[in-house]
Amino acid sequence: MIKKGSKLYSILTGSCPKCHQESMYETKNPYVLSDVLKINEECSHCHTKYRIEPSFFYGSMYVSYAIGIAFGVAAFVISYLFLESSLITAFFAIIGTLVVFAPIIMRLSRNVWINIFMHYDENLVKKKTE
Ligand SMILES: [Zn+2]
């Protein structure tokens, strides 16, 4: 179990990067495709505004390339090396993986991106719970 307070917690759960108290997303389930990129304006706990600037999340595209490649490599290794599929099958396994995991990849990349710029702040949590 990953504890609140680590960046990994915010990245994997999509929670507020500053207080980790609630999800940044309007809909938690990434497979509700119409809502996959809908991020709340601000955290209702610590009032952090998630968009530092209007086009803030465009930068997360760079992260999504990296995460996409990681997923692709994983799919290739599993199908080609472990399941000993043909190269063509491995190719389709990569495509299939990227399609199936696209909503997760998109969110993970945004979570990583915002966690580069914002950091967990214990005081924000204490203020609310004391
Ligand atoms: Zn917060």
mmCIF file of C-alpha atoms and ligand atoms in Angstrom:
data_model
loop_
_atom_site.group_PDB
_atom_site.id
_atom_site.type_symbol
_atom_site.label_atom_id
_atom_site.label_comp_id
_atom_site.label_asym_id
_atom_site.label_seq_id
_atom_site.Cartn_x
_atom_site.Cartn_y
_atom_site.Cartn_z
ATOM 1 C CA MET A 1 0.000 0.000 0.000
ATOM 2 C CA ILE A 2 1.390 3.371 -1.025
ATOM 3 C CA LYS A 3 0.976 5.962 1.659
ATOM 4 C CA LYS A 4 -0.379 9.457 1.318
ATOM 5 C CA GLY A 5 2.427 11.954 1.224
ATOM 6 C CA SER A 6 4.477 10.264 -1.480
ATOM 7 C CA LYS A 7 4.354 11.531 -5.047
ATOM 8 C CA LEU A 8 3.595 8.019 -6.206
ATOM 9 C CA TYR A 9 0.338 8.115 -4.256
ATOM 10 C CA SER A 10 -0.843 11.235 -6.042
ATOM 11 C CA ILE A 11 0.333 9.914 -9.427
ATOM 12 C CA LEU A 12 -1.375 6.536 -9.094
ATOM 13 C CA THR A 13 -4.609 7.782 -7.560
ATOM 14 C CA GLY A 14 -4.925 11.100 -9.394
ATOM 15 C CA SER A 15 -5.392 12.894 -6.110
ATOM 16 C CA CYS A 16 -4.626 16.550 -5.398
ATOM 17 C CA PRO A 17 -0.802 16.915 -5.639
ATOM 18 C CA LYS A 18 -0.662 19.217 -2.616
ATOM 19 C CA CYS A 19 -2.889 17.614 -0.003
ATOM 20 C CA HIS A 20 -3.673 14.129 -1.405
ATOM 21 C CA GLN A 21 -7.153 14.395 0.118
ATOM 22 C CA GLU A 22 -9.328 14.054 -2.961
ATOM 23 C CA SER A 23 -9.299 13.178 -6.641
ATOM 24 C CA MET A 24 -8.464 15.874 -9.183
ATOM 25 C CA TYR A 25 -10.891 14.306 -11.604
ATOM 26 C CA GLU A 26 -14.604 14.869 -11.853
ATOM 27 C CA THR A 27 -15.122 11.168 -12.492
ATOM 28 C CA LYS A 28 -12.732 8.777 -10.796
ATOM 29 C CA ASN A 29 -13.148 5.962 -13.308
ATOM 30 C CA PRO A 30 -10.858 6.733 -16.311
ATOM 31 C CA TYR A 31 -12.974 4.497 -18.557
ATOM 32 C CA VAL A 32 -15.889 6.906 -18.471
ATOM 33 C CA LEU A 33 -14.421 8.207 -21.709
ATOM 34 C CA SER A 34 -16.398 11.422 -21.935
ATOM 35 C CA ASP A 35 -14.908 12.488 -18.602
ATOM 36 C CA VAL A 36 -11.410 11.112 -18.972
ATOM 37 C CA LEU A 37 -9.712 14.515 -19.047
ATOM 38 C CA LYS A 38 -12.186 16.474 -16.945
ATOM 39 C CA ILE A 39 -10.258 17.948 -14.070
ATOM 40 C CA ASN A 40 -11.864 19.978 -11.332
ATOM 41 C CA GLU A 41 -11.030 23.693 -11.239
ATOM 42 C CA GLU A 42 -9.515 23.464 -7.778
ATOM 43 C CA CYS A 43 -9.155 21.192 -4.779
ATOM 44 C CA SER A 44 -12.082 21.625 -2.396
ATOM 45 C CA HIS A 45 -9.744 20.778 0.496
ATOM 46 C CA CYS A 46 -6.750 23.056 0.020
ATOM 47 C CA HIS A 47 -8.062 25.224 -2.844
ATOM 48 C CA THR A 48 -5.084 24.524 -5.038
ATOM 49 C CA LYS A 49 -5.866 25.501 -8.605
ATOM 50 C CA TYR A 50 -4.847 22.576 -10.793
ATOM 51 C CA ARG A 51 -4.240 24.577 -13.941
ATOM 52 C CA ILE A 52 -1.201 26.710 -13.219
ATOM 53 C CA GLU A 53 -1.815 28.368 -16.589
ATOM 54 C CA PRO A 54 -4.538 27.816 -19.217
ATOM 55 C CA SER A 55 -2.546 25.439 -21.420
ATOM 56 C CA PHE A 56 -0.784 23.841 -18.489
ATOM 57 C CA PHE A 57 -1.648 20.250 -19.310
ATOM 58 C CA TYR A 58 -0.377 20.369 -22.899
ATOM 59 C CA GLY A 59 3.052 19.660 -21.497
ATOM 60 C CA SER A 60 1.819 16.341 -20.181
ATOM 61 C CA MET A 61 1.934 15.083 -23.774
ATOM 62 C CA TYR A 62 5.675 14.638 -23.426
ATOM 63 C CA VAL A 63 5.087 12.490 -20.373
ATOM 64 C CA SER A 64 2.436 10.462 -22.187
ATOM 65 C CA TYR A 65 4.954 9.606 -24.937
ATOM 66 C CA ALA A 66 7.301 8.223 -22.314
ATOM 67 C CA ILE A 67 4.554 6.294 -20.528
ATOM 68 C CA GLY A 68 3.170 5.048 -23.857
ATOM 69 C CA ILE A 69 6.593 3.740 -24.829
ATOM 70 C CA ALA A 70 6.906 2.018 -21.455
ATOM 71 C CA PHE A 71 3.525 0.297 -21.944
ATOM 72 C CA GLY A 72 4.475 -0.629 -25.535
ATOM 73 C CA VAL A 73 7.770 -2.128 -24.469
ATOM 74 C CA ALA A 74 6.018 -4.087 -21.714
ATOM 75 C CA ALA A 75 3.460 -5.431 -24.208
ATOM 76 C CA PHE A 76 6.251 -6.409 -26.601
ATOM 77 C CA VAL A 77 8.286 -8.174 -23.937
ATOM 78 C CA ILE A 78 5.257 -10.096 -22.674
ATOM 79 C CA SER A 79 3.976 -11.221 -26.074
ATOM 80 C CA TYR A 80 7.245 -11.718 -27.978
ATOM 81 C CA LEU A 81 9.600 -12.922 -25.289
ATOM 82 C CA PHE A 82 7.308 -14.627 -22.778
ATOM 83 C CA LEU A 83 4.454 -15.862 -24.959
ATOM 84 C CA GLU A 84 6.799 -16.387 -27.950
ATOM 85 C CA SER A 85 4.375 -14.804 -30.378
ATOM 86 C CA SER A 86 5.349 -13.785 -33.905
ATOM 87 C CA LEU A 87 6.562 -10.243 -34.513
ATOM 88 C CA ILE A 88 3.269 -9.361 -36.193
ATOM 89 C CA THR A 89 1.290 -10.573 -33.177
ATOM 90 C CA ALA A 90 3.625 -8.652 -30.889
ATOM 91 C CA PHE A 91 2.989 -5.565 -32.998
ATOM 92 C CA PHE A 92 -0.768 -5.921 -32.595
ATOM 93 C CA ALA A 93 -0.304 -6.587 -28.897
ATOM 94 C CA ILE A 94 1.459 -3.223 -28.630
ATOM 95 C CA ILE A 95 -1.303 -1.416 -30.533
ATOM 96 C CA GLY A 96 -4.006 -3.170 -28.499
ATOM 97 C CA THR A 97 -2.291 -2.347 -25.227
ATOM 98 C CA LEU A 98 -1.949 1.324 -26.134
ATOM 99 C CA VAL A 99 -5.622 1.523 -27.108
ATOM 100 C CA VAL A 100 -6.905 -0.339 -24.059
ATOM 101 C CA PHE A 101 -4.733 1.604 -21.629
ATOM 102 C CA ALA A 102 -5.069 4.983 -23.365
ATOM 103 C CA PRO A 103 -7.339 6.511 -20.686
ATOM 104 C CA ILE A 104 -4.972 5.355 -17.945
ATOM 105 C CA ILE A 105 -1.917 6.591 -19.858
ATOM 106 C CA MET A 106 -3.544 9.994 -20.386
ATOM 107 C CA ARG A 107 -4.343 10.360 -16.718
ATOM 108 C CA LEU A 108 -1.037 9.006 -15.467
ATOM 109 C CA SER A 109 0.809 11.494 -17.655
ATOM 110 C CA ARG A 110 -1.246 14.392 -16.294
ATOM 111 C CA ASN A 111 -0.690 13.164 -12.751
ATOM 112 C CA VAL A 112 3.062 12.909 -13.313
ATOM 113 C CA TRP A 113 3.111 16.308 -15.003
ATOM 114 C CA ILE A 114 1.350 18.183 -12.222
ATOM 115 C CA ASN A 115 3.457 16.412 -9.605
ATOM 116 C CA ILE A 116 6.573 17.846 -11.239
ATOM 117 C CA PHE A 117 5.336 21.346 -10.430
ATOM 118 C CA MET A 118 3.450 20.850 -7.183
ATOM 119 C CA HIS A 119 4.551 19.144 -4.031
ATOM 120 C CA TYR A 120 2.841 17.559 -1.092
ATOM 121 C CA ASP A 121 2.367 19.963 1.781
ATOM 122 C CA GLU A 122 1.688 18.387 5.163
ATOM 123 C CA ASN A 123 0.534 21.697 6.620
ATOM 124 C CA LEU A 124 -2.353 21.901 4.189
ATOM 125 C CA VAL A 125 -3.640 18.574 5.463
ATOM 126 C CA LYS A 126 -3.172 19.418 9.152
ATOM 127 C CA LYS A 127 -4.981 22.741 8.859
ATOM 128 C CA LYS A 128 -8.062 20.937 7.683
ATOM 129 C CA THR A 129 -8.047 18.032 10.094
ATOM 130 C CA GLU A 130 -7.115 19.789 13.335
HETATM 131 ZN ZN ZN B 1 -5.776 19.622 -2.189
#
